[in-house]
PDB file of C-alpha atoms in Angstrom:
ATOM      1  CA  MET A   1     -29.689  -8.823 -17.937  1.00 46.00           C
ATOM      2  CA  THR A   2     -29.665  -5.422 -16.203  1.00 53.00           C
ATOM      3  CA  ALA A   3     -26.317  -4.198 -14.771  1.00 52.00           C
ATOM      4  CA  PRO A   4     -26.007  -4.472 -10.955  1.00 49.00           C
ATOM      5  CA  ARG A   5     -26.638  -1.275  -9.023  1.00 55.00           C
ATOM      6  CA  TYR A   6     -23.689   0.624  -7.593  1.00 59.00           C
ATOM      7  CA  GLY A   7     -25.010  -0.067  -4.107  1.00 66.00           C
ATOM      8  CA  SER A   8     -25.443  -3.807  -4.493  1.00 85.00           C
ATOM      9  CA  ILE A   9     -23.107  -6.410  -3.019  1.00 85.00           C
ATOM     10  CA  ARG A  10     -22.405  -7.685  -6.588  1.00 86.00           C
ATOM     11  CA  ALA A  11     -21.294  -4.210  -7.810  1.00 87.00           C
ATOM     12  CA  ASN A  12     -18.928  -3.854  -4.780  1.00 88.00           C
ATOM     13  CA  ALA A  13     -17.860  -7.531  -4.639  1.00 92.00           C
ATOM     14  CA  LEU A  14     -14.114  -6.787  -5.126  1.00 91.00           C
ATOM     15  CA  SER A  15     -13.681  -4.307  -2.233  1.00 92.00           C
ATOM     16  CA  LEU A  16     -16.006  -6.336   0.059  1.00 93.00           C
ATOM     17  CA  ALA A  17     -14.107  -9.565  -0.714  1.00 95.00           C
ATOM     18  CA  PHE A  18     -10.738  -7.993   0.148  1.00 94.00           C
ATOM     19  CA  GLY A  19     -12.092  -6.140   3.169  1.00 95.00           C
ATOM     20  CA  GLY A  20     -13.329  -9.598   4.459  1.00 96.00           C
ATOM     21  CA  LEU A  21      -9.974 -11.196   3.689  1.00 96.00           C
ATOM     22  CA  PHE A  22      -8.179  -8.381   5.463  1.00 95.00           C
ATOM     23  CA  LEU A  23     -10.171  -8.927   8.650  1.00 97.00           C
ATOM     24  CA  VAL A  24      -9.732 -12.709   8.496  1.00 97.00           C
ATOM     25  CA  THR A  25      -5.936 -12.419   8.025  1.00 97.00           C
ATOM     26  CA  LEU A  26      -5.605  -9.743  10.761  1.00 96.00           C
ATOM     27  CA  VAL A  27      -7.374 -11.965  13.133  1.00 97.00           C
ATOM     28  CA  GLY A  28      -5.234 -14.842  12.112  1.00 97.00           C
ATOM     29  CA  GLN A  29      -2.164 -12.816  12.660  1.00 96.00           C
ATOM     30  CA  ALA A  30      -3.365 -11.799  16.154  1.00 96.00           C
ATOM     31  CA  ILE A  31      -4.095 -15.410  17.111  1.00 97.00           C
ATOM     32  CA  ALA A  32      -0.860 -16.890  15.652  1.00 97.00           C
ATOM     33  CA  GLY A  33       1.256 -14.011  17.024  1.00 94.00           C
ATOM     34  CA  THR A  34      -0.108 -14.539  20.530  1.00 96.00           C
ATOM     35  CA  ALA A  35       0.685 -18.215  20.352  1.00 96.00           C
ATOM     36  CA  ASP A  36       4.181 -17.510  19.084  1.00 94.00           C
ATOM     37  CA  HIS A  37       4.776 -14.842  21.704  1.00 92.00           C
ATOM     38  CA  ASN A  38       3.585 -17.115  24.497  1.00 95.00           C
ATOM     39  CA  ALA A  39       5.674 -19.971  23.224  1.00 95.00           C
ATOM     40  CA  ARG A  40       8.825 -17.753  23.520  1.00 90.00           C
ATOM     41  CA  GLN A  41       7.639 -16.636  26.962  1.00 90.00           C
ATOM     42  CA  VAL A  42       7.299 -20.115  28.251  1.00 94.00           C
ATOM     43  CA  ALA A  43      10.707 -21.118  26.922  1.00 92.00           C
ATOM     44  CA  ASN A  44      12.269 -18.141  28.824  1.00 86.00           C
ATOM     45  CA  GLY A  45      10.388 -18.977  31.993  1.00 89.00           C
ATOM     46  CA  LEU A  46       8.145 -15.862  31.699  1.00 87.00           C
ATOM     47  CA  PRO A  47       4.382 -15.408  32.096  1.00 92.00           C
ATOM     48  CA  THR A  48       2.113 -15.807  29.127  1.00 94.00           C
ATOM     49  CA  VAL A  49      -0.171 -12.948  27.947  1.00 94.00           C
ATOM     50  CA  SER A  50      -3.860 -12.896  26.730  1.00 95.00           C
ATOM     51  CA  LEU A  51      -4.896 -12.164  23.231  1.00 95.00           C
ATOM     52  CA  LEU A  52      -6.125  -8.751  24.215  1.00 96.00           C
ATOM     53  CA  ASP A  53      -2.810  -8.006  25.858  1.00 95.00           C
ATOM     54  CA  TYR A  54      -0.915  -9.136  22.752  1.00 95.00           C
ATOM     55  CA  VAL A  55      -2.855  -7.147  20.244  1.00 95.00           C
ATOM     56  CA  THR A  56      -2.434  -3.983  22.286  1.00 94.00           C
ATOM     57  CA  SER A  57       1.323  -4.500  22.587  1.00 93.00           C
ATOM     58  CA  SER A  58       4.033  -2.740  20.742  1.00 91.00           C
ATOM     59  CA  SER A  59       5.135  -6.115  19.202  1.00 90.00           C
ATOM     60  CA  PHE A  60       1.815  -6.520  17.394  1.00 94.00           C
ATOM     61  CA  GLY A  61       1.559  -2.900  16.548  1.00 93.00           C
ATOM     62  CA  VAL A  62       4.982  -2.613  14.875  1.00 92.00           C
ATOM     63  CA  ASP A  63       4.317  -5.818  12.781  1.00 92.00           C
ATOM     64  CA  VAL A  64       1.007  -4.502  11.464  1.00 94.00           C
ATOM     65  CA  MET A  65       2.100  -0.974  10.871  1.00 94.00           C
ATOM     66  CA  GLU A  66       5.232  -2.178   9.020  1.00 92.00           C
ATOM     67  CA  ASN A  67       3.213  -4.121   6.587  1.00 92.00           C
ATOM     68  CA  TRP A  68       0.629  -1.300   6.035  1.00 95.00           C
ATOM     69  CA  GLN A  69       3.180   1.437   5.407  1.00 94.00           C
ATOM     70  CA  SER A  70       5.010  -0.567   2.878  1.00 93.00           C
ATOM     71  CA  GLU A  71       1.809  -1.358   1.008  1.00 94.00           C
ATOM     72  CA  TYR A  72       0.800   2.361   0.900  1.00 95.00           C
ATOM     73  CA  LEU A  73       4.399   3.276  -0.305  1.00 95.00           C
ATOM     74  CA  GLN A  74       3.988   0.771  -3.128  1.00 94.00           C
ATOM     75  CA  PHE A  75       0.727   2.353  -4.301  1.00 93.00           C
ATOM     76  CA  PHE A  76       1.946   5.975  -3.788  1.00 94.00           C
ATOM     77  CA  LEU A  77       5.040   5.354  -5.905  1.00 94.00           C
ATOM     78  CA  TYR A  78       3.190   3.280  -8.531  1.00 92.00           C
ATOM     79  CA  VAL A  79       0.418   5.853  -8.985  1.00 93.00           C
ATOM     80  CA  PHE A  80       2.961   8.687  -9.644  1.00 92.00           C
ATOM     81  CA  ALA A  81       5.571   6.666 -11.440  1.00 92.00           C
ATOM     82  CA  THR A  82       3.070   5.427 -14.022  1.00 91.00           C
ATOM     83  CA  VAL A  83       2.303   8.989 -15.037  1.00 93.00           C
ATOM     84  CA  TRP A  84       5.827   9.482 -16.352  1.00 93.00           C
ATOM     85  CA  LEU A  85       7.336   5.968 -16.833  1.00 92.00           C
ATOM     86  CA  VAL A  86       6.294   3.325 -19.221  1.00 91.00           C
ATOM     87  CA  GLN A  87       6.991  -0.336 -19.896  1.00 91.00           C
ATOM     88  CA  ARG A  88       6.534  -1.423 -23.414  1.00 90.00           C
ATOM     89  CA  GLY A  89       4.162  -4.374 -23.656  1.00 90.00           C
ATOM     90  CA  SER A  90       2.755  -4.142 -20.080  1.00 88.00           C
ATOM     91  CA  SER A  91      -0.920  -3.830 -19.353  1.00 85.00           C
ATOM     92  CA  GLU A  92       0.171  -1.819 -16.286  1.00 84.00           C
ATOM     93  CA  SER A  93       1.614   0.957 -18.400  1.00 87.00           C
ATOM     94  CA  LYS A  94       0.563   3.665 -20.813  1.00 87.00           C
ATOM     95  CA  GLU A  95       1.716   3.370 -24.352  1.00 88.00           C
ATOM     96  CA  PRO A  96       5.264   4.865 -25.046  1.00 89.00           C
ATOM     97  CA  GLY A  97       4.936   8.487 -26.162  1.00 87.00           C
ATOM     98  CA  LYS A  98       1.938   9.128 -23.914  1.00 87.00           C
ATOM     99  CA  GLU A  99       3.923   9.948 -20.840  1.00 91.00           C
ATOM    100  CA  GLY A 100       2.704  12.865 -18.798  1.00 91.00           C
ATOM    101  CA  THR A 101      -0.546  14.168 -17.234  1.00 89.00           C
ATOM    102  CA  GLU A 102      -2.455  14.270 -20.591  1.00 89.00           C
ATOM    103  CA  SER A 103      -4.682  17.134 -21.857  1.00 89.00           C
ATOM    104  CA  ASP A 104      -7.778  18.447 -20.177  1.00 89.00           C
ATOM    105  CA  ARG A 105      -9.830  16.965 -22.971  1.00 90.00           C
ATOM    106  CA  GLU A 106      -8.403  13.471 -22.522  1.00 88.00           C
ATOM    107  CA  GLN A 107      -8.908  13.721 -18.669  1.00 89.00           C
ATOM    108  CA  GLN A 108     -12.323  15.244 -19.044  1.00 90.00           C
ATOM    109  CA  VAL A 109     -11.842  18.218 -16.741  1.00 88.00           C
ATOM    110  CA  GLY A 110     -13.081  21.712 -16.710  1.00 88.00           C
ATOM    111  CA  PRO A 111     -15.064  22.646 -19.857  1.00 88.00           C
ATOM    112  CA  HIS A 112     -14.503  19.016 -21.146  1.00 89.00           C
ATOM    113  CA  ALA A 113     -16.274  17.400 -18.162  1.00 88.00           C
ATOM    114  CA  ASP A 114     -19.716  15.922 -18.732  1.00 89.00           C
ATOM    115  CA  GLY A 115     -22.867  15.869 -16.584  1.00 85.00           C
ATOM    116  CA  GLU A 116     -21.720  12.696 -14.719  1.00 88.00           C
ATOM    117  CA  SER A 117     -18.269  13.971 -14.018  1.00 89.00           C
ATOM    118  CA  PRO A 118     -17.361  14.603 -10.286  1.00 92.00           C
ATOM    119  CA  THR A 119     -18.122  18.169  -9.195  1.00 90.00           C
ATOM    120  CA  TRP A 120     -14.443  19.053  -8.496  1.00 92.00           C
ATOM    121  CA  ALA A 121     -13.524  17.817 -11.981  1.00 91.00           C
ATOM    122  CA  ARG A 122     -15.766  20.429 -13.499  1.00 90.00           C
ATOM    123  CA  THR A 123     -15.153  23.406 -11.281  1.00 89.00           C
ATOM    124  CA  GLY A 124     -11.580  24.219 -12.382  1.00 86.00           C
ATOM    125  CA  GLY A 125      -8.965  26.005 -10.255  1.00 90.00           C
ATOM    126  CA  TRP A 126      -7.350  24.563  -7.159  1.00 92.00           C
ATOM    127  CA  ARG A 127     -10.315  22.091  -6.587  1.00 92.00           C
ATOM    128  CA  THR A 128      -9.687  20.439  -9.864  1.00 92.00           C
ATOM    129  CA  ALA A 129      -5.944  20.444  -9.564  1.00 92.00           C
ATOM    130  CA  LEU A 130      -6.197  18.853  -6.044  1.00 94.00           C
ATOM    131  CA  PHE A 131      -8.855  16.299  -7.191  1.00 93.00           C
ATOM    132  CA  SER A 132      -6.679  15.467 -10.287  1.00 94.00           C
ATOM    133  CA  ARG A 133      -3.900  14.244  -7.853  1.00 93.00           C
ATOM    134  CA  SER A 134      -6.075  13.124  -4.930  1.00 95.00           C
ATOM    135  CA  LEU A 135      -5.478   9.374  -5.335  1.00 95.00           C
ATOM    136  CA  GLY A 136      -1.572   9.579  -5.200  1.00 94.00           C
ATOM    137  CA  LEU A 137      -1.808  12.315  -2.462  1.00 95.00           C
ATOM    138  CA  LEU A 138      -3.979  10.060  -0.247  1.00 96.00           C
ATOM    139  CA  MET A 139      -1.592   7.053  -0.732  1.00 96.00           C
ATOM    140  CA  GLY A 140       1.338   9.289   0.269  1.00 96.00           C
ATOM    141  CA  VAL A 141      -0.369  10.696   3.372  1.00 97.00           C
ATOM    142  CA  LEU A 142      -1.504   7.187   4.480  1.00 96.00           C
ATOM    143  CA  PHE A 143       2.163   5.943   3.930  1.00 96.00           C
ATOM    144  CA  LEU A 144       3.533   8.798   6.048  1.00 97.00           C
ATOM    145  CA  LEU A 145       1.005   8.244   8.849  1.00 97.00           C
ATOM    146  CA  THR A 146       1.510   4.476   8.956  1.00 96.00           C
ATOM    147  CA  TRP A 147       5.299   4.875   8.831  1.00 95.00           C
ATOM    148  CA  ALA A 148       5.035   7.370  11.741  1.00 96.00           C
ATOM    149  CA  ALA A 149       2.914   4.829  13.572  1.00 95.00           C
ATOM    150  CA  SER A 150       5.373   2.066  12.727  1.00 94.00           C
ATOM    151  CA  SER A 151       8.185   4.221  14.132  1.00 95.00           C
ATOM    152  CA  VAL A 152       6.344   4.732  17.473  1.00 95.00           C
ATOM    153  CA  ALA A 153       5.480   1.117  17.865  1.00 93.00           C
ATOM    154  CA  GLY A 154       8.958   0.037  16.799  1.00 93.00           C
ATOM    155  CA  TRP A 155      10.412   2.513  19.320  1.00 94.00           C
ATOM    156  CA  ALA A 156       8.264   1.049  22.128  1.00 93.00           C
ATOM    157  CA  ALA A 157       9.239  -2.611  21.072  1.00 90.00           C
ATOM    158  CA  TYR A 158      12.981  -1.531  20.909  1.00 92.00           C
ATOM    159  CA  ASN A 159      13.029   0.076  24.350  1.00 92.00           C
ATOM    160  CA  SER A 160      11.255  -2.971  25.790  1.00 87.00           C
ATOM    161  CA  GLU A 161      14.109  -5.158  24.539  1.00 85.00           C
ATOM    162  CA  GLN A 162      16.612  -2.625  25.805  1.00 88.00           C
ATOM    163  CA  LEU A 163      15.160  -2.665  29.297  1.00 86.00           C
ATOM    164  CA  GLY A 164      14.955  -6.512  29.219  1.00 80.00           C
ATOM    165  CA  GLN A 165      18.674  -6.585  28.452  1.00 83.00           C
ATOM    166  CA  ARG A 166      19.321  -4.019  31.276  1.00 86.00           C
ATOM    167  CA  GLN A 167      20.316  -1.371  28.672  1.00 88.00           C
ATOM    168  CA  ASP A 168      19.206   2.343  28.549  1.00 89.00           C
ATOM    169  CA  PRO A 169      16.090   3.137  26.491  1.00 91.00           C
ATOM    170  CA  VAL A 170      16.471   5.724  23.699  1.00 93.00           C
ATOM    171  CA  SER A 171      14.259   8.684  22.679  1.00 94.00           C
ATOM    172  CA  TRP A 172      11.970   8.446  19.694  1.00 95.00           C
ATOM    173  CA  VAL A 173      14.303  10.678  17.716  1.00 95.00           C
ATOM    174  CA  GLY A 174      17.173   8.638  18.774  1.00 94.00           C
ATOM    175  CA  TYR A 175      15.346   5.489  17.578  1.00 94.00           C
ATOM    176  CA  LEU A 176      14.941   7.065  14.123  1.00 95.00           C
ATOM    177  CA  GLY A 177      18.646   6.817  13.813  1.00 94.00           C
ATOM    178  CA  GLU A 178      18.899   3.206  14.916  1.00 93.00           C
ATOM    179  CA  ALA A 179      19.769   0.436  12.545  1.00 94.00           C
ATOM    180  CA  ASP A 180      16.677  -1.498  13.855  1.00 91.00           C
ATOM    181  CA  PHE A 181      14.250   1.176  12.442  1.00 93.00           C
ATOM    182  CA  TRP A 182      15.838   1.263   9.140  1.00 95.00           C
ATOM    183  CA  ASN A 183      16.370  -2.452   8.857  1.00 93.00           C
ATOM    184  CA  ARG A 184      12.640  -2.866   9.469  1.00 91.00           C
ATOM    185  CA  SER A 185      11.737  -0.225   6.909  1.00 93.00           C
ATOM    186  CA  PHE A 186      14.011  -1.390   3.994  1.00 95.00           C
ATOM    187  CA  GLN A 187      13.014  -4.932   4.795  1.00 91.00           C
ATOM    188  CA  ASN A 188       9.408  -4.199   3.878  1.00 91.00           C
ATOM    189  CA  TRP A 189      10.075  -1.602   1.107  1.00 94.00           C
ATOM    190  CA  GLN A 190      12.341  -3.853  -0.979  1.00 94.00           C
ATOM    191  CA  SER A 191       9.742  -6.622  -1.162  1.00 92.00           C
ATOM    192  CA  GLU A 192       7.168  -4.058  -2.504  1.00 92.00           C
ATOM    193  CA  MET A 193       9.601  -2.779  -5.140  1.00 93.00           C
ATOM    194  CA  LEU A 194      10.105  -6.455  -6.243  1.00 93.00           C
ATOM    195  CA  ALA A 195       6.441  -7.220  -6.441  1.00 91.00           C
ATOM    196  CA  VAL A 196       5.648  -4.034  -8.534  1.00 90.00           C
ATOM    197  CA  GLY A 197       8.542  -4.488 -10.882  1.00 91.00           C
ATOM    198  CA  SER A 198       7.862  -8.189 -11.289  1.00 91.00           C
ATOM    199  CA  MET A 199       4.173  -7.478 -12.166  1.00 89.00           C
ATOM    200  CA  ALA A 200       5.089  -4.824 -14.704  1.00 88.00           C
ATOM    201  CA  ILE A 201       7.440  -7.091 -16.705  1.00 91.00           C
ATOM    202  CA  PHE A 202       5.640 -10.401 -16.274  1.00 91.00           C
ATOM    203  CA  ALA A 203       2.487  -8.778 -17.688  1.00 89.00           C
ATOM    204  CA  VAL A 204       4.261  -8.269 -20.915  1.00 91.00           C
ATOM    205  CA  TYR A 205       4.721 -12.061 -21.636  1.00 92.00           C
ATOM    206  CA  LEU A 206       2.118 -13.818 -19.470  1.00 92.00           C
ATOM    207  CA  ARG A 207      -1.661 -13.588 -19.412  1.00 90.00           C
ATOM    208  CA  GLN A 208      -4.664 -14.220 -17.026  1.00 91.00           C
ATOM    209  CA  ARG A 209      -7.779 -14.589 -19.071  1.00 90.00           C
ATOM    210  CA  GLY A 210     -10.578 -12.184 -18.056  1.00 88.00           C
ATOM    211  CA  SER A 211      -8.443 -10.114 -15.669  1.00 89.00           C
ATOM    212  CA  PRO A 212      -8.092  -6.339 -16.214  1.00 86.00           C
ATOM    213  CA  GLU A 213      -4.520  -6.644 -14.812  1.00 86.00           C
ATOM    214  CA  SER A 214      -3.607  -8.711 -17.923  1.00 88.00           C
ATOM    215  CA  LYS A 215      -3.881  -8.134 -21.706  1.00 86.00           C
ATOM    216  CA  PRO A 216      -6.199 -10.248 -23.733  1.00 86.00           C
ATOM    217  CA  VAL A 217      -4.698 -13.641 -24.182  1.00 90.00           C
ATOM    218  CA  GLY A 218      -4.206 -13.173 -27.918  1.00 91.00           C
ATOM    219  CA  ALA A 219      -2.626  -9.763 -27.701  1.00 86.00           C
ATOM    220  CA  ALA A 220       0.881  -9.324 -28.937  1.00 91.00           C
ATOM    221  CA  HIS A 221       3.649  -9.030 -26.334  1.00 90.00           C
ATOM    222  CA  ALA A 222       4.464  -5.546 -27.567  1.00 89.00           C
ATOM    223  CA  ASP A 223       0.923  -4.253 -27.166  1.00 87.00           C
ATOM    224  CA  THR A 224       0.959  -1.727 -24.354  1.00 87.00           C
ATOM    225  CA  GLY A 225      -1.817  -0.505 -22.103  1.00 78.00           C
ATOM    226  CA  GLN A 226      -4.440  -3.101 -23.084  1.00 74.00           C
ATOM    227  CA  THR A 227      -6.450  -4.929 -20.501  1.00 74.00           C
ATOM    228  CA  GLY A 228      -8.437  -8.223 -20.763  1.00 63.00           C
TER     229      GLY A 228
END
């Protein structure tokens, strides 16, 4: 049997599947959020809103951005942390003693690149240095952008509540010092740290046959960096 082409659906099934699930769950959040918001509006004797009005509101925006920024924070920290930190026995970790950025030969950069290596891996200089860290840097930039968007949406939602309670609104800078902003941020961040830490340690002792996120079923608990 020939291997699937890179451009085929089969060869990109993982990203396509999660892209589809993302859209389905985002639509589900919008529909459920509208229903929940309107139920509270009716209970308070206020007018209901349409689906379009809700998905363009600060309430929906802050909920979405809070989740996105915490996910990108998780990947940003994980990508960089696994360069230097290890967990003995975990498939998510390098073997103890192999911490660090590794040699050019091991990373196949510069003169050690082959004909199929990305162009920027072969050229050397700042291009190779940038490309060598591009994944972590992208995750970091996306985290900062979504965190900034979360702060703006949260600020709008906070001021809406302030005005509804006949209290003075605050500036965006003022909102960054409010407990509401940091409560929202830490609430999402702590769940991501728990998930990553749990996966790292559970992968030492538990298995999922056929998954590259797990060691082979018969691998010893102490074997590190193996995938199934």
